[in-house]
Amino acid sequence: MAWKAFEYSVIPFKDPARRPYIKVTLATPQGRITVNGLIDSGGRRTIVEKGLASVLGINLRLCEKTGVSGIMGDGEGYMSHLDLTFTDFPSHGYSSDIIFAKMLSTELILGEDFFFKHFKVLFEGNETFKLNPIRRM
């Protein structure tokens, strides 16, 4: 598959800065939602906004607790598992371990533990980026 180009975008009312976002559908057998996922080359883990757990039918009280840390400081997270499908790459669906945690500026952080194992990413300055799915064997 060829590289697909994207422009950095702004998420109104959430994140006023232009950043590398991509549309992602998160799903469980109990629910699904499409969100903007921030491609974070400095993030190690895939983190989903804690408030989306109920939309997906996940009871956080039943999830294993874990610590999370990042630019906003330290906090508490909840381990879970989701299916992820990318709007611009509909034939490339994946299952991944994720962490639900309270986030202020985005609904989904796509970190190196998942996203960068499945996509080649080329950042071109601060305005555009390209993605190319890595073929699965």
mmCIF file of N, CA and C in Angstrom:
data_model
loop_
_atom_site.group_PDB
_atom_site.id
_atom_site.type_symbol
_atom_site.label_atom_id
_atom_site.label_comp_id
_atom_site.label_asym_id
_atom_site.label_seq_id
_atom_site.Cartn_x
_atom_site.Cartn_y
_atom_site.Cartn_z
ATOM 1 N N MET A 1 0.846 -1.181 0.000
ATOM 2 C CA MET A 1 0.000 0.000 0.000
ATOM 3 C C MET A 1 0.889 1.241 0.000
ATOM 4 N N ALA A 2 0.435 2.271 -0.671
ATOM 5 C CA ALA A 2 1.196 3.516 -0.773
ATOM 6 C C ALA A 2 0.988 4.387 0.470
ATOM 7 N N TRP A 3 1.901 5.323 0.631
ATOM 8 C CA TRP A 3 1.783 6.300 1.709
ATOM 9 C C TRP A 3 0.543 7.156 1.496
ATOM 10 N N LYS A 4 -0.149 7.490 2.588
ATOM 11 C CA LYS A 4 -1.308 8.376 2.539
ATOM 12 C C LYS A 4 -0.967 9.623 3.349
ATOM 13 N N ALA A 5 -1.179 10.794 2.722
ATOM 14 C CA ALA A 5 -0.824 12.066 3.365
ATOM 15 C C ALA A 5 -2.001 12.651 4.135
ATOM 16 N N PHE A 6 -1.687 13.316 5.244
ATOM 17 C CA PHE A 6 -2.666 13.970 6.102
ATOM 18 C C PHE A 6 -2.131 15.339 6.504
ATOM 19 N N GLU A 7 -3.039 16.263 6.759
ATOM 20 C CA GLU A 7 -2.651 17.551 7.332
ATOM 21 C C GLU A 7 -2.871 17.523 8.831
ATOM 22 N N TYR A 8 -2.012 18.233 9.547
ATOM 23 C CA TYR A 8 -2.247 18.411 10.975
ATOM 24 C C TYR A 8 -3.592 19.099 11.130
ATOM 25 N N SER A 9 -4.293 18.823 12.239
ATOM 26 C CA SER A 9 -5.612 19.424 12.430
ATOM 27 C C SER A 9 -5.786 19.911 13.859
ATOM 28 N N VAL A 10 -6.830 20.690 14.040
ATOM 29 C CA VAL A 10 -7.213 21.243 15.336
ATOM 30 C C VAL A 10 -8.491 20.554 15.775
ATOM 31 N N ILE A 11 -8.600 20.225 17.047
ATOM 32 C CA ILE A 11 -9.824 19.649 17.580
ATOM 33 C C ILE A 11 -10.533 20.757 18.364
ATOM 34 N N PRO A 12 -11.629 21.317 17.797
ATOM 35 C CA PRO A 12 -12.325 22.427 18.471
ATOM 36 C C PRO A 12 -12.740 22.065 19.892
ATOM 37 N N PHE A 13 -12.604 23.004 20.790
ATOM 38 C CA PHE A 13 -12.983 22.908 22.197
ATOM 39 C C PHE A 13 -12.119 21.937 22.997
ATOM 40 N N LYS A 14 -11.172 21.263 22.365
ATOM 41 C CA LYS A 14 -10.315 20.316 23.069
ATOM 42 C C LYS A 14 -8.852 20.734 22.992
ATOM 43 N N ASP A 15 -8.352 20.866 21.771
ATOM 44 C CA ASP A 15 -6.932 21.117 21.563
ATOM 45 C C ASP A 15 -6.776 22.178 20.476
ATOM 46 N N PRO A 16 -6.430 23.410 20.844
ATOM 47 C CA PRO A 16 -6.345 24.487 19.850
ATOM 48 C C PRO A 16 -5.104 24.425 18.950
ATOM 49 N N ALA A 17 -4.138 23.581 19.289
ATOM 50 C CA ALA A 17 -2.916 23.487 18.481
ATOM 51 C C ALA A 17 -3.116 22.493 17.336
ATOM 52 N N ARG A 18 -2.435 22.757 16.220
ATOM 53 C CA ARG A 18 -2.476 21.820 15.087
ATOM 54 C C ARG A 18 -1.568 20.634 15.411
ATOM 55 N N ARG A 19 -2.146 19.443 15.318
ATOM 56 C CA ARG A 19 -1.405 18.233 15.677
ATOM 57 C C ARG A 19 -1.762 17.098 14.714
ATOM 58 N N PRO A 20 -0.975 15.994 14.743
ATOM 59 C CA PRO A 20 -1.246 14.859 13.852
ATOM 60 C C PRO A 20 -2.352 13.945 14.401
ATOM 61 N N TYR A 21 -3.580 14.221 13.988
ATOM 62 C CA TYR A 21 -4.737 13.426 14.401
ATOM 63 C C TYR A 21 -5.225 12.556 13.252
ATOM 64 N N ILE A 22 -5.802 11.401 13.604
ATOM 65 C CA ILE A 22 -6.419 10.504 12.641
ATOM 66 C C ILE A 22 -7.703 9.954 13.270
ATOM 67 N N LYS A 23 -8.727 9.753 12.453
ATOM 68 C CA LYS A 23 -10.005 9.220 12.945
ATOM 69 C C LYS A 23 -9.875 7.726 13.224
ATOM 70 N N VAL A 24 -10.326 7.330 14.428
ATOM 71 C CA VAL A 24 -10.231 5.940 14.869
ATOM 72 C C VAL A 24 -11.562 5.523 15.483
ATOM 73 N N THR A 25 -12.048 4.341 15.109
ATOM 74 C CA THR A 25 -13.233 3.779 15.753
ATOM 75 C C THR A 25 -12.774 2.790 16.806
ATOM 76 N N LEU A 26 -13.200 3.032 18.044
ATOM 77 C CA LEU A 26 -12.922 2.138 19.170
ATOM 78 C C LEU A 26 -14.155 1.277 19.366
ATOM 79 N N ALA A 27 -13.970 -0.032 19.587
ATOM 80 C CA ALA A 27 -15.134 -0.910 19.698
ATOM 81 C C ALA A 27 -14.907 -2.036 20.697
ATOM 82 N N THR A 28 -16.020 -2.424 21.315
ATOM 83 C CA THR A 28 -16.123 -3.616 22.146
ATOM 84 C C THR A 28 -17.437 -4.279 21.725
ATOM 85 N N PRO A 29 -17.733 -5.470 22.220
ATOM 86 C CA PRO A 29 -19.044 -6.058 21.908
ATOM 87 C C PRO A 29 -20.210 -5.214 22.431
ATOM 88 N N GLN A 30 -19.965 -4.348 23.419
ATOM 89 C CA GLN A 30 -21.030 -3.551 24.035
ATOM 90 C C GLN A 30 -21.183 -2.145 23.460
ATOM 91 N N GLY A 31 -20.240 -1.672 22.668
ATOM 92 C CA GLY A 31 -20.361 -0.308 22.155
ATOM 93 C C GLY A 31 -19.240 0.066 21.211
ATOM 94 N N ARG A 32 -19.443 1.202 20.535
ATOM 95 C CA ARG A 32 -18.419 1.725 19.623
ATOM 96 C C ARG A 32 -18.550 3.229 19.541
ATOM 97 N N ILE A 33 -17.395 3.876 19.254
ATOM 98 C CA ILE A 33 -17.369 5.327 19.097
ATOM 99 C C ILE A 33 -16.180 5.679 18.203
ATOM 100 N N THR A 34 -16.365 6.701 17.364
ATOM 101 C CA THR A 34 -15.277 7.196 16.528
ATOM 102 C C THR A 34 -14.737 8.475 17.144
ATOM 103 N N VAL A 35 -13.413 8.528 17.310
ATOM 104 C CA VAL A 35 -12.750 9.658 17.964
ATOM 105 C C VAL A 35 -11.553 10.099 17.130
ATOM 106 N N ASN A 36 -10.977 11.214 17.520
ATOM 107 C CA ASN A 36 -9.732 11.692 16.927
ATOM 108 C C ASN A 36 -8.573 11.173 17.760
ATOM 109 N N GLY A 37 -7.690 10.410 17.120
ATOM 110 C CA GLY A 37 -6.534 9.867 17.822
ATOM 111 C C GLY A 37 -5.286 10.680 17.518
ATOM 112 N N LEU A 38 -4.586 11.089 18.568
ATOM 113 C CA LEU A 38 -3.343 11.838 18.432
ATOM 114 C C LEU A 38 -2.188 10.859 18.254
ATOM 115 N N ILE A 39 -1.466 10.979 17.152
ATOM 116 C CA ILE A 39 -0.298 10.144 16.913
ATOM 117 C C ILE A 39 0.850 10.755 17.716
ATOM 118 N N ASP A 40 1.287 10.033 18.748
ATOM 119 C CA ASP A 40 2.254 10.573 19.700
ATOM 120 C C ASP A 40 3.543 9.761 19.665
ATOM 121 N N SER A 41 4.528 10.273 18.918
ATOM 122 C CA SER A 41 5.798 9.554 18.781
ATOM 123 C C SER A 41 6.565 9.497 20.099
ATOM 124 N N GLY A 42 6.223 10.324 21.058
ATOM 125 C CA GLY A 42 6.883 10.307 22.358
ATOM 126 C C GLY A 42 6.118 9.528 23.408
ATOM 127 N N GLY A 43 4.910 9.076 23.066
ATOM 128 C CA GLY A 43 4.094 8.316 24.008
ATOM 129 C C GLY A 43 4.357 6.829 23.900
ATOM 130 N N ARG A 44 4.548 6.195 25.021
ATOM 131 C CA ARG A 44 4.833 4.760 25.000
ATOM 132 C C ARG A 44 3.577 3.920 24.892
ATOM 133 N N ARG A 45 2.471 4.374 25.460
ATOM 134 C CA ARG A 45 1.266 3.554 25.560
ATOM 135 C C ARG A 45 0.104 4.166 24.770
ATOM 136 N N THR A 46 -0.891 3.333 24.509
ATOM 137 C CA THR A 46 -2.130 3.794 23.888
ATOM 138 C C THR A 46 -3.107 4.080 25.017
ATOM 139 N N ILE A 47 -3.555 5.337 25.089
ATOM 140 C CA ILE A 47 -4.390 5.781 26.205
ATOM 141 C C ILE A 47 -5.690 6.364 25.662
ATOM 142 N N VAL A 48 -6.795 5.950 26.282
ATOM 143 C CA VAL A 48 -8.129 6.402 25.900
ATOM 144 C C VAL A 48 -8.699 7.225 27.055
ATOM 145 N N GLU A 49 -9.387 8.313 26.703
ATOM 146 C CA GLU A 49 -10.045 9.155 27.713
ATOM 147 C C GLU A 49 -10.948 8.287 28.596
ATOM 148 N N LYS A 50 -10.772 8.406 29.880
ATOM 149 C CA LYS A 50 -11.489 7.615 30.883
ATOM 150 C C LYS A 50 -13.011 7.685 30.709
ATOM 151 N N GLY A 51 -13.536 8.843 30.355
ATOM 152 C CA GLY A 51 -14.976 9.024 30.214
ATOM 153 C C GLY A 51 -15.598 8.201 29.095
ATOM 154 N N LEU A 52 -14.781 7.695 28.162
ATOM 155 C CA LEU A 52 -15.308 6.891 27.058
ATOM 156 C C LEU A 52 -15.546 5.433 27.446
ATOM 157 N N ALA A 53 -15.052 5.004 28.590
ATOM 158 C CA ALA A 53 -15.232 3.610 29.013
ATOM 159 C C ALA A 53 -16.711 3.238 29.079
ATOM 160 N N SER A 54 -17.544 4.110 29.638
ATOM 161 C CA SER A 54 -18.968 3.784 29.766
ATOM 162 C C SER A 54 -19.649 3.692 28.405
ATOM 163 N N VAL A 55 -19.239 4.542 27.439
ATOM 164 C CA VAL A 55 -19.794 4.482 26.084
ATOM 165 C C VAL A 55 -19.483 3.127 25.454
ATOM 166 N N LEU A 56 -18.333 2.575 25.803
ATOM 167 C CA LEU A 56 -17.889 1.295 25.250
ATOM 168 C C LEU A 56 -18.335 0.100 26.090
ATOM 169 N N GLY A 57 -19.102 0.375 27.144
ATOM 170 C CA GLY A 57 -19.628 -0.703 27.979
ATOM 171 C C GLY A 57 -18.605 -1.332 28.905
ATOM 172 N N ILE A 58 -17.579 -0.577 29.246
ATOM 173 C CA ILE A 58 -16.518 -1.102 30.116
ATOM 174 C C ILE A 58 -16.674 -0.534 31.516
ATOM 175 N N ASN A 59 -16.724 -1.421 32.499
ATOM 176 C CA ASN A 59 -16.816 -1.040 33.902
ATOM 177 C C ASN A 59 -15.388 -0.948 34.444
ATOM 178 N N LEU A 60 -14.929 0.266 34.673
ATOM 179 C CA LEU A 60 -13.543 0.466 35.116
ATOM 180 C C LEU A 60 -13.254 -0.178 36.466
ATOM 181 N N ARG A 61 -14.277 -0.377 37.290
ATOM 182 C CA ARG A 61 -14.065 -1.013 38.591
ATOM 183 C C ARG A 61 -13.601 -2.464 38.439
ATOM 184 N N LEU A 62 -13.858 -3.044 37.257
ATOM 185 C CA LEU A 62 -13.449 -4.423 37.007
ATOM 186 C C LEU A 62 -12.097 -4.520 36.300
ATOM 187 N N CYS A 63 -11.500 -3.370 35.981
ATOM 188 C CA CYS A 63 -10.218 -3.334 35.267
ATOM 189 C C CYS A 63 -9.053 -3.232 36.239
ATOM 190 N N GLU A 64 -7.918 -3.774 35.828
ATOM 191 C CA GLU A 64 -6.708 -3.674 36.632
ATOM 192 C C GLU A 64 -6.200 -2.236 36.635
ATOM 193 N N LYS A 65 -5.872 -1.714 37.812
ATOM 194 C CA LYS A 65 -5.337 -0.356 37.922
ATOM 195 C C LYS A 65 -3.855 -0.346 37.569
ATOM 196 N N THR A 66 -3.431 0.780 36.997
ATOM 197 C CA THR A 66 -2.025 0.954 36.654
ATOM 198 C C THR A 66 -1.685 2.438 36.751
ATOM 199 N N GLY A 67 -0.444 2.753 36.948
ATOM 200 C CA GLY A 67 -0.012 4.150 36.971
ATOM 201 C C GLY A 67 0.238 4.649 35.555
ATOM 202 N N VAL A 68 -0.012 5.931 35.344
ATOM 203 C CA VAL A 68 0.296 6.576 34.067
ATOM 204 C C VAL A 68 1.058 7.862 34.366
ATOM 205 N N SER A 69 1.951 8.235 33.466
ATOM 206 C CA SER A 69 2.661 9.500 33.619
ATOM 207 C C SER A 69 2.899 10.081 32.246
ATOM 208 N N GLY A 70 2.974 11.388 32.215
ATOM 209 C CA GLY A 70 3.198 12.081 30.958
ATOM 210 C C GLY A 70 3.457 13.542 31.207
ATOM 211 N N ILE A 71 3.293 14.322 30.182
ATOM 212 C CA ILE A 71 3.589 15.744 30.256
ATOM 213 C C ILE A 71 2.713 16.465 31.292
ATOM 214 N N MET A 72 1.507 15.920 31.555
ATOM 215 C CA MET A 72 0.595 16.543 32.517
ATOM 216 C C MET A 72 0.805 16.024 33.939
ATOM 217 N N GLY A 73 1.764 15.117 34.129
ATOM 218 C CA GLY A 73 2.027 14.596 35.458
ATOM 219 C C GLY A 73 1.643 13.133 35.584
ATOM 220 N N ASP A 74 1.533 12.665 36.830
ATOM 221 C CA ASP A 74 1.214 11.275 37.114
ATOM 222 C C ASP A 74 -0.268 11.129 37.427
ATOM 223 N N GLY A 75 -0.782 9.934 37.159
ATOM 224 C CA GLY A 75 -2.180 9.668 37.446
ATOM 225 C C GLY A 75 -2.450 8.182 37.507
ATOM 226 N N GLU A 76 -3.735 7.858 37.568
ATOM 227 C CA GLU A 76 -4.174 6.471 37.665
ATOM 228 C C GLU A 76 -4.862 6.070 36.372
ATOM 229 N N GLY A 77 -4.584 4.861 35.912
ATOM 230 C CA GLY A 77 -5.203 4.345 34.711
ATOM 231 C C GLY A 77 -5.797 2.978 34.955
ATOM 232 N N TYR A 78 -6.539 2.503 33.955
ATOM 233 C CA TYR A 78 -7.232 1.225 34.043
ATOM 234 C C TYR A 78 -6.964 0.428 32.775
ATOM 235 N N MET A 79 -6.393 -0.752 32.922
ATOM 236 C CA MET A 79 -6.056 -1.606 31.793
ATOM 237 C C MET A 79 -7.319 -2.224 31.196
ATOM 238 N N SER A 80 -7.366 -2.271 29.855
ATOM 239 C CA SER A 80 -8.471 -2.918 29.170
ATOM 240 C C SER A 80 -8.003 -3.333 27.779
ATOM 241 N N HIS A 81 -8.947 -3.738 26.948
ATOM 242 C CA HIS A 81 -8.642 -4.219 25.597
ATOM 243 C C HIS A 81 -9.738 -3.722 24.660
ATOM 244 N N LEU A 82 -9.347 -3.209 23.482
ATOM 245 C CA LEU A 82 -10.303 -2.685 22.505
ATOM 246 C C LEU A 82 -9.941 -3.133 21.096
ATOM 247 N N ASP A 83 -10.933 -3.088 20.226
ATOM 248 C CA ASP A 83 -10.694 -3.202 18.790
ATOM 249 C C ASP A 83 -10.600 -1.793 18.238
ATOM 250 N N LEU A 84 -9.649 -1.551 17.347
ATOM 251 C CA LEU A 84 -9.449 -0.239 16.736
ATOM 252 C C LEU A 84 -9.469 -0.378 15.219
ATOM 253 N N THR A 85 -10.234 0.494 14.561
ATOM 254 C CA THR A 85 -10.271 0.555 13.107
ATOM 255 C C THR A 85 -10.031 1.998 12.701
ATOM 256 N N PHE A 86 -9.223 2.187 11.678
ATOM 257 C CA PHE A 86 -8.854 3.527 11.224
ATOM 258 C C PHE A 86 -9.706 3.911 10.014
ATOM 259 N N THR A 87 -10.401 5.037 10.099
ATOM 260 C CA THR A 87 -11.330 5.475 9.057
ATOM 261 C C THR A 87 -10.671 5.485 7.687
ATOM 262 N N ASP A 88 -9.445 5.956 7.608
ATOM 263 C CA ASP A 88 -8.753 6.049 6.326
ATOM 264 C C ASP A 88 -8.091 4.740 5.890
ATOM 265 N N PHE A 89 -8.141 3.734 6.746
ATOM 266 C CA PHE A 89 -7.567 2.416 6.443
ATOM 267 C C PHE A 89 -8.540 1.342 6.928
ATOM 268 N N PRO A 90 -9.745 1.270 6.351
ATOM 269 C CA PRO A 90 -10.793 0.391 6.889
ATOM 270 C C PRO A 90 -10.464 -1.097 6.863
ATOM 271 N N SER A 91 -9.559 -1.513 6.006
ATOM 272 C CA SER A 91 -9.209 -2.936 5.964
ATOM 273 C C SER A 91 -8.130 -3.299 6.978
ATOM 274 N N HIS A 92 -7.701 -2.317 7.762
ATOM 275 C CA HIS A 92 -6.655 -2.546 8.763
ATOM 276 C C HIS A 92 -7.237 -2.357 10.157
ATOM 277 N N GLY A 93 -7.857 -3.408 10.688
ATOM 278 C CA GLY A 93 -8.397 -3.376 12.042
ATOM 279 C C GLY A 93 -7.480 -4.136 12.981
ATOM 280 N N TYR A 94 -7.448 -3.724 14.222
ATOM 281 C CA TYR A 94 -6.520 -4.298 15.185
ATOM 282 C C TYR A 94 -7.199 -4.428 16.548
ATOM 283 N N SER A 95 -6.675 -5.323 17.361
ATOM 284 C CA SER A 95 -7.045 -5.416 18.769
ATOM 285 C C SER A 95 -5.816 -5.008 19.569
ATOM 286 N N SER A 96 -6.044 -4.289 20.659
ATOM 287 C CA SER A 96 -4.900 -3.801 21.419
ATOM 288 C C SER A 96 -5.237 -3.643 22.892
ATOM 289 N N ASP A 97 -4.235 -3.875 23.730
ATOM 290 C CA ASP A 97 -4.349 -3.494 25.131
ATOM 291 C C ASP A 97 -4.251 -1.977 25.179
ATOM 292 N N ILE A 98 -5.057 -1.362 26.017
ATOM 293 C CA ILE A 98 -5.063 0.098 26.156
ATOM 294 C C ILE A 98 -5.158 0.441 27.640
ATOM 295 N N ILE A 99 -5.024 1.711 27.928
ATOM 296 C CA ILE A 99 -5.232 2.217 29.278
ATOM 297 C C ILE A 99 -6.268 3.328 29.215
ATOM 298 N N PHE A 100 -7.283 3.252 30.062
ATOM 299 C CA PHE A 100 -8.213 4.364 30.238
ATOM 300 C C PHE A 100 -7.643 5.276 31.317
ATOM 301 N N ALA A 101 -7.562 6.580 31.035
ATOM 302 C CA ALA A 101 -7.063 7.541 32.007
ATOM 303 C C ALA A 101 -7.684 8.902 31.731
ATOM 304 N N LYS A 102 -7.688 9.753 32.726
ATOM 305 C CA LYS A 102 -8.208 11.113 32.570
ATOM 306 C C LYS A 102 -7.219 11.927 31.747
ATOM 307 N N MET A 103 -7.736 12.494 30.641
ATOM 308 C CA MET A 103 -6.898 13.336 29.783
ATOM 309 C C MET A 103 -7.625 14.660 29.557
ATOM 310 N N LEU A 104 -6.874 15.708 29.352
ATOM 311 C CA LEU A 104 -7.481 17.021 29.206
ATOM 312 C C LEU A 104 -7.670 17.458 27.764
ATOM 313 N N SER A 105 -6.770 17.071 26.869
ATOM 314 C CA SER A 105 -6.801 17.690 25.552
ATOM 315 C C SER A 105 -7.134 16.756 24.388
ATOM 316 N N THR A 106 -7.265 15.467 24.616
ATOM 317 C CA THR A 106 -7.562 14.564 23.505
ATOM 318 C C THR A 106 -8.277 13.322 24.013
ATOM 319 N N GLU A 107 -8.953 12.628 23.117
ATOM 320 C CA GLU A 107 -9.712 11.434 23.497
ATOM 321 C C GLU A 107 -8.895 10.155 23.393
ATOM 322 N N LEU A 108 -7.848 10.187 22.558
ATOM 323 C CA LEU A 108 -7.070 8.988 22.311
ATOM 324 C C LEU A 108 -5.636 9.369 21.980
ATOM 325 N N ILE A 109 -4.690 8.733 22.654
ATOM 326 C CA ILE A 109 -3.274 8.885 22.329
ATOM 327 C C ILE A 109 -2.806 7.558 21.746
ATOM 328 N N LEU A 110 -2.292 7.624 20.532
ATOM 329 C CA LEU A 110 -1.777 6.440 19.852
ATOM 330 C C LEU A 110 -0.269 6.393 20.061
ATOM 331 N N GLY A 111 0.169 5.562 20.994
ATOM 332 C CA GLY A 111 1.577 5.502 21.352
ATOM 333 C C GLY A 111 2.327 4.395 20.642
ATOM 334 N N GLU A 112 3.614 4.322 20.939
ATOM 335 C CA GLU A 112 4.492 3.405 20.222
ATOM 336 C C GLU A 112 4.197 1.940 20.516
ATOM 337 N N ASP A 113 3.575 1.613 21.663
ATOM 338 C CA ASP A 113 3.309 0.214 21.989
ATOM 339 C C ASP A 113 2.366 -0.440 20.994
ATOM 340 N N PHE A 114 1.550 0.337 20.311
ATOM 341 C CA PHE A 114 0.596 -0.205 19.352
ATOM 342 C C PHE A 114 0.752 0.410 17.961
ATOM 343 N N PHE A 115 0.535 1.700 17.869
ATOM 344 C CA PHE A 115 0.418 2.347 16.565
ATOM 345 C C PHE A 115 1.671 2.211 15.712
ATOM 346 N N PHE A 116 2.820 2.447 16.303
ATOM 347 C CA PHE A 116 4.063 2.441 15.541
ATOM 348 C C PHE A 116 4.532 1.025 15.184
ATOM 349 N N LYS A 117 3.876 0.005 15.732
ATOM 350 C CA LYS A 117 4.136 -1.372 15.325
ATOM 351 C C LYS A 117 3.324 -1.747 14.087
ATOM 352 N N HIS A 118 2.277 -0.978 13.805
ATOM 353 C CA HIS A 118 1.377 -1.302 12.694
ATOM 354 C C HIS A 118 1.415 -0.302 11.546
ATOM 355 N N PHE A 119 2.015 0.862 11.773
ATOM 356 C CA PHE A 119 2.084 1.895 10.740
ATOM 357 C C PHE A 119 3.483 2.497 10.673
ATOM 358 N N LYS A 120 3.944 2.709 9.440
ATOM 359 C CA LYS A 120 5.118 3.551 9.242
ATOM 360 C C LYS A 120 4.608 4.981 9.278
ATOM 361 N N VAL A 121 5.316 5.859 9.969
ATOM 362 C CA VAL A 121 4.888 7.246 10.139
ATOM 363 C C VAL A 121 6.010 8.163 9.672
ATOM 364 N N LEU A 122 5.646 9.137 8.849
ATOM 365 C CA LEU A 122 6.611 10.119 8.373
ATOM 366 C C LEU A 122 6.066 11.507 8.683
ATOM 367 N N PHE A 123 6.690 12.181 9.652
ATOM 368 C CA PHE A 123 6.298 13.552 9.990
ATOM 369 C C PHE A 123 7.046 14.497 9.059
ATOM 370 N N GLU A 124 6.310 15.411 8.439
ATOM 371 C CA GLU A 124 6.919 16.370 7.511
ATOM 372 C C GLU A 124 6.692 17.776 8.052
ATOM 373 N N GLY A 125 7.628 18.239 8.863
ATOM 374 C CA GLY A 125 7.484 19.548 9.486
ATOM 375 C C GLY A 125 6.347 19.534 10.492
ATOM 376 N N ASN A 126 5.691 20.669 10.638
ATOM 377 C CA ASN A 126 4.584 20.786 11.595
ATOM 378 C C ASN A 126 3.235 20.937 10.914
ATOM 379 N N GLU A 127 3.152 20.549 9.659
ATOM 380 C CA GLU A 127 1.907 20.745 8.918
ATOM 381 C C GLU A 127 1.316 19.467 8.335
ATOM 382 N N THR A 128 2.170 18.507 7.963
ATOM 383 C CA THR A 128 1.668 17.288 7.336
ATOM 384 C C THR A 128 2.400 16.058 7.869
ATOM 385 N N PHE A 129 1.753 14.923 7.696
ATOM 386 C CA PHE A 129 2.365 13.644 8.016
ATOM 387 C C PHE A 129 1.819 12.591 7.054
ATOM 388 N N LYS A 130 2.555 11.493 6.935
ATOM 389 C CA LYS A 130 2.141 10.407 6.059
ATOM 390 C C LYS A 130 2.109 9.100 6.843
ATOM 391 N N LEU A 131 1.165 8.238 6.462
ATOM 392 C CA LEU A 131 1.042 6.929 7.089
ATOM 393 C C LEU A 131 1.050 5.836 6.034
ATOM 394 N N ASN A 132 1.627 4.707 6.394
ATOM 395 C CA ASN A 132 1.645 3.551 5.516
ATOM 396 C C ASN A 132 1.505 2.311 6.424
ATOM 397 N N PRO A 133 0.401 1.559 6.287
ATOM 398 C CA PRO A 133 0.254 0.356 7.123
ATOM 399 C C PRO A 133 1.365 -0.644 6.834
ATOM 400 N N ILE A 134 1.848 -1.272 7.892
ATOM 401 C CA ILE A 134 2.851 -2.318 7.762
ATOM 402 C C ILE A 134 2.109 -3.619 7.473
ATOM 403 N N ARG A 135 2.538 -4.316 6.456
ATOM 404 C CA ARG A 135 1.866 -5.565 6.077
ATOM 405 C C ARG A 135 2.003 -6.590 7.194
ATOM 406 N N ARG A 136 0.884 -7.256 7.443
ATOM 407 C CA ARG A 136 0.895 -8.340 8.436
ATOM 408 C C ARG A 136 1.213 -9.643 7.737
ATOM 409 N N MET A 137 1.981 -10.468 8.383
ATOM 410 C CA MET A 137 2.340 -11.774 7.815
ATOM 411 C C MET A 137 1.337 -12.820 8.234
#
